GROMACS .gro file of C-alpha atoms in nm:
model
  206
    1MET     CA    1  -0.860   1.183   0.802
    2GLY     CA    2  -1.235   1.196   0.811
    3ASP     CA    3  -1.270   1.233   1.189
    4GLY     CA    4  -1.135   1.585   1.221
    5TYR     CA    5  -0.768   1.497   1.259
    6MET     CA    6  -0.485   1.498   1.006
    7HIS     CA    7  -0.181   1.276   1.030
    8GLY     CA    8   0.139   1.470   1.091
    9LEU     CA    9   0.302   1.302   0.791
   10ILE     CA   10   0.061   1.488   0.565
   11ASN     CA   11   0.115   1.820   0.741
   12LYS     CA   12   0.493   1.774   0.737
   13SER     CA   13   0.481   1.701   0.363
   14LEU     CA   14   0.281   2.021   0.311
   15GLN     CA   15   0.535   2.218   0.516
   16THR     CA   16   0.827   2.065   0.322
   17PHE     CA   17   0.657   2.145  -0.009
   18LEU     CA   18   0.600   2.509   0.085
   19THR     CA   19   0.951   2.548   0.230
   20GLU     CA   20   1.140   2.392  -0.059
   21SER     CA   21   0.922   2.544  -0.331
   22PHE     CA   22   0.894   2.900  -0.199
   23GLY     CA   23   1.160   2.935   0.070
   24ALA     CA   24   1.187   2.907   0.447
   25ALA     CA   25   1.092   3.273   0.497
   26VAL     CA   26   0.765   3.221   0.310
   27TRP     CA   27   0.684   2.914   0.519
   28ARG     CA   28   0.744   3.113   0.840
   29GLU     CA   29   0.514   3.387   0.709
   30ILE     CA   30   0.244   3.131   0.627
   31ALA     CA   31   0.284   2.968   0.970
   32ARG     CA   32   0.247   3.305   1.144
   33ASP     CA   33  -0.042   3.421   0.929
   34SER     CA   34  -0.234   3.095   0.973
   35GLY     CA   35  -0.183   3.099   1.349
   36VAL     CA   36  -0.017   2.756   1.359
   37ALA     CA   37   0.327   2.890   1.451
   38GLN     CA   38   0.225   2.944   1.814
   39SER     CA   39   0.118   2.579   1.851
   40LEU     CA   40   0.420   2.422   1.677
   41GLY     CA   41   0.782   2.380   1.777
   42PRO     CA   42   1.073   2.541   1.591
   43ASP     CA   43   1.076   2.255   1.338
   44GLY     CA   44   0.708   2.288   1.258
   45PHE     CA   45   0.484   1.985   1.223
   46GLU     CA   46   0.598   1.650   1.363
   47ALA     CA   47   0.554   1.365   1.116
   48MET     CA   48   0.431   1.105   1.365
   49GLN     CA   49   0.177   1.317   1.552
   50VAL     CA   50  -0.183   1.395   1.464
   51TYR     CA   51  -0.329   1.745   1.439
   52ASP     CA   52  -0.671   1.902   1.419
   53ASP     CA   53  -0.746   1.923   1.048
   54GLN     CA   54  -0.839   2.290   1.089
   55LEU     CA   55  -0.466   2.362   1.125
   56THR     CA   56  -0.406   2.209   0.782
   57TYR     CA   57  -0.689   2.409   0.626
   58ALA     CA   58  -0.559   2.729   0.791
   59VAL     CA   59  -0.213   2.671   0.643
   60LEU     CA   60  -0.362   2.614   0.298
   61ALA     CA   61  -0.579   2.926   0.321
   62SER     CA   62  -0.280   3.139   0.422
   63ALA     CA   63  -0.067   2.987   0.144
   64VAL     CA   64  -0.332   3.073  -0.114
   65SER     CA   65  -0.351   3.431   0.016
   66ILE     CA   66   0.023   3.493   0.051
   67LEU     CA   67   0.131   3.316  -0.269
   68GLN     CA   68  -0.165   3.447  -0.469
   69ARG     CA   69  -0.223   3.108  -0.628
   70PRO     CA   70  -0.551   2.915  -0.670
   71LEU     CA   71  -0.598   2.636  -0.417
   72ASP     CA   72  -0.648   2.363  -0.678
   73CYS     CA   73  -0.321   2.455  -0.853
   74LEU     CA   74  -0.135   2.462  -0.522
   75LEU     CA   75  -0.270   2.119  -0.427
   76GLU     CA   76  -0.180   1.971  -0.765
   77ASP     CA   77   0.172   2.107  -0.730
   78LEU     CA   78   0.186   1.946  -0.386
   79GLY     CA   79   0.093   1.612  -0.540
   80THR     CA   80   0.365   1.647  -0.804
   81PHE     CA   81   0.616   1.739  -0.535
   82LEU     CA   82   0.534   1.427  -0.334
   83ILE     CA   83   0.651   1.209  -0.623
   84SER     CA   84   0.933   1.413  -0.773
   85ASN     CA   85   1.120   1.524  -0.459
   86GLU     CA   86   1.410   1.296  -0.367
   87ARG     CA   87   1.347   1.341   0.007
   88LEU     CA   88   1.011   1.171  -0.037
   89GLU     CA   89   1.144   0.872  -0.231
   90PRO     CA   90   0.977   0.620   0.009
   91LEU     CA   91   0.634   0.742  -0.107
   92ARG     CA   92   0.734   0.705  -0.473
   93ARG     CA   93   0.856   0.353  -0.400
   94LEU     CA   94   0.533   0.262  -0.218
   95LEU     CA   95   0.331   0.372  -0.520
   96ARG     CA   96   0.561   0.224  -0.786
   97PHE     CA   97   0.527  -0.118  -0.624
   98GLY     CA   98   0.169  -0.107  -0.757
   99GLY     CA   99   0.273  -0.223  -1.105
  100VAL     CA  100   0.532  -0.233  -1.381
  101SER     CA  101   0.337   0.012  -1.601
  102PHE     CA  102   0.121   0.316  -1.536
  103THR     CA  103  -0.188   0.118  -1.639
  104ASP     CA  104  -0.099  -0.160  -1.395
  105PHE     CA  105  -0.054   0.104  -1.128
  106LEU     CA  106  -0.403   0.242  -1.193
  107TYR     CA  107  -0.550  -0.106  -1.146
  108SER     CA  108  -0.372  -0.126  -0.810
  109LEU     CA  109  -0.517   0.197  -0.668
  110ASP     CA  110  -0.806   0.007  -0.509
  111ASP     CA  111  -0.549  -0.152  -0.277
  112LEU     CA  112  -0.352   0.164  -0.196
  113GLN     CA  113  -0.532   0.223   0.133
  114GLY     CA  114  -0.427  -0.120   0.258
  115ARG     CA  115  -0.070  -0.091   0.129
  116SER     CA  116  -0.026   0.250   0.295
  117LYS     CA  117  -0.131   0.103   0.631
  118LEU     CA  118   0.147  -0.154   0.602
  119ALA     CA  119   0.395   0.134   0.584
  120VAL     CA  120   0.223   0.372   0.831
  121PRO     CA  121  -0.044   0.182   1.031
  122ASP     CA  122  -0.226   0.490   1.164
  123LEU     CA  123  -0.232   0.676   0.830
  124ASP     CA  124  -0.596   0.679   0.720
  125LEU     CA  125  -0.611   0.750   0.346
  126PRO     CA  126  -0.944   0.792   0.165
  127GLU     CA  127  -1.083   0.492  -0.023
  128LEU     CA  128  -0.994   0.497  -0.392
  129TRP     CA  129  -1.227   0.332  -0.641
  130VAL     CA  130  -1.117   0.277  -1.002
  131ASP     CA  131  -1.357   0.202  -1.289
  132GLU     CA  132  -1.237   0.115  -1.639
  133ASP     CA  133  -1.455   0.299  -1.891
  134GLY     CA  134  -1.293   0.164  -2.207
  135ALA     CA  135  -0.952   0.098  -2.358
  136GLY     CA  136  -0.711   0.322  -2.167
  137GLN     CA  137  -0.990   0.521  -2.000
  138PHE     CA  138  -1.050   0.519  -1.626
  139THR     CA  139  -1.254   0.700  -1.364
  140LEU     CA  140  -1.103   0.737  -1.016
  141THR     CA  141  -1.335   0.820  -0.728
  142CYS     CA  142  -1.178   0.940  -0.401
  143ARG     CA  143  -1.442   0.850  -0.144
  144ASN     CA  144  -1.499   1.032   0.185
  145CYS     CA  145  -1.192   1.244   0.127
  146PRO     CA  146  -1.090   1.582   0.269
  147GLN     CA  147  -1.182   1.871   0.040
  148GLY     CA  148  -0.918   1.914  -0.228
  149PHE     CA  149  -0.769   1.565  -0.193
  150GLY     CA  150  -0.865   1.492  -0.554
  151HIS     CA  151  -0.642   1.776  -0.675
  152VAL     CA  152  -0.349   1.631  -0.480
  153MET     CA  153  -0.420   1.297  -0.651
  154VAL     CA  154  -0.419   1.466  -0.993
  155GLY     CA  155  -0.070   1.599  -0.921
  156ILE     CA  156   0.044   1.258  -0.796
  157LEU     CA  157  -0.097   1.078  -1.099
  158ARG     CA  158   0.051   1.323  -1.349
  159ALA     CA  159   0.392   1.289  -1.187
  160LEU     CA  160   0.363   0.910  -1.182
  161ALA     CA  161   0.254   0.897  -1.547
  162ASP     CA  162   0.572   1.086  -1.632
  163ASP     CA  163   0.767   0.861  -1.393
  164TYR     CA  164   0.644   0.553  -1.580
  165GLY     CA  165   0.695   0.719  -1.921
  166ALA     CA  166   0.323   0.720  -2.005
  167LEU     CA  167   0.126   0.983  -2.199
  168ALA     CA  168  -0.191   1.046  -2.001
  169VAL     CA  169  -0.450   1.321  -1.968
  170LEU     CA  170  -0.624   1.379  -1.634
  171ASP     CA  171  -0.923   1.594  -1.541
  172HIS     CA  172  -1.067   1.671  -1.199
  173LEU     CA  173  -1.446   1.662  -1.235
  174GLY     CA  174  -1.534   1.780  -0.885
  175ASN     CA  175  -1.773   1.603  -0.650
  176GLY     CA  176  -1.907   1.257  -0.730
  177GLY     CA  177  -2.199   1.079  -0.571
  178GLY     CA  178  -2.141   1.243  -0.233
  179MET     CA  179  -2.022   1.584  -0.120
  180SER     CA  180  -1.709   1.423   0.027
  181ASP     CA  181  -1.626   1.234  -0.296
  182GLU     CA  182  -1.404   1.371  -0.573
  183VAL     CA  183  -1.385   1.228  -0.925
  184ILE     CA  184  -1.091   1.220  -1.168
  185THR     CA  185  -1.094   1.096  -1.528
  186ILE     CA  186  -0.777   0.942  -1.670
  187LYS     CA  187  -0.706   0.876  -2.037
  188VAL     CA  188  -0.388   0.678  -2.107
  189HIS     CA  189  -0.301   0.751  -2.470
  190ASP     CA  190   0.032   0.566  -2.469
  191PRO     CA  191   0.162   0.370  -2.166
  192ALA     CA  192   0.518   0.371  -2.310
  193PHE     CA  193   0.539   0.717  -2.464
  194HIS     CA  194   0.894   0.784  -2.344
  195ALA     CA  195   1.158   0.633  -2.118
  196GLY     CA  196   1.049   0.664  -1.758
  197ARG     CA  197   1.258   0.722  -1.448
  198ARG     CA  198   1.461   0.425  -1.332
  199PHE     CA  199   1.299   0.216  -1.062
  200ASP     CA  200   1.457  -0.083  -0.888
  201LEU     CA  201   1.260  -0.315  -0.662
  202ALA     CA  202   1.554  -0.344  -0.424
  203VAL     CA  203   1.681  -0.028  -0.258
  204GLY     CA  204   2.035   0.037  -0.373
  205ALA     CA  205   2.015  -0.208  -0.666
  206MET     CA  206   2.258  -0.141  -0.948
   0.00000   0.00000   0.00000
């Protein structure tokens, strides 16, 4: 994702989010306004292709303009959608395999890049670096990531905290040591605050 091309799986997820959240007519308007409609087929982005990342940024810019919503809020909602939508259950399962609790999951984020390549070999996620700052306090650095990726991660992490049943507070601090880094602070106040969503290791387990 750092070489100017975006995996179609990411673009397709963005299209699905906009379509299911705001309607098919709104997605078609965004596709026309951004100029991507003329380069896509009737079904939009193809999940297993790669696209110039400028197409992704054009879609996001048009979505911000048409929906009249701030980009960071839109990206966080996208992150939440990726975990909560039933059609994207494989992504939730990939992430939930990181640990039996939300805290365990945070410790596993360093390995997410490698685990994602086992599922989709040509999907190049940014490197995630987790530092423990104290009891229940973490700093997550998204290194060499596309602009705004940290906001998507905030949405993902908030949804997963709820999924695990944890009470956590997250803040996006902006750029870290480099202009392509984004930093998130995470405070886990109670890892078992409420009953989380059911998760079985085996698909279809009773």
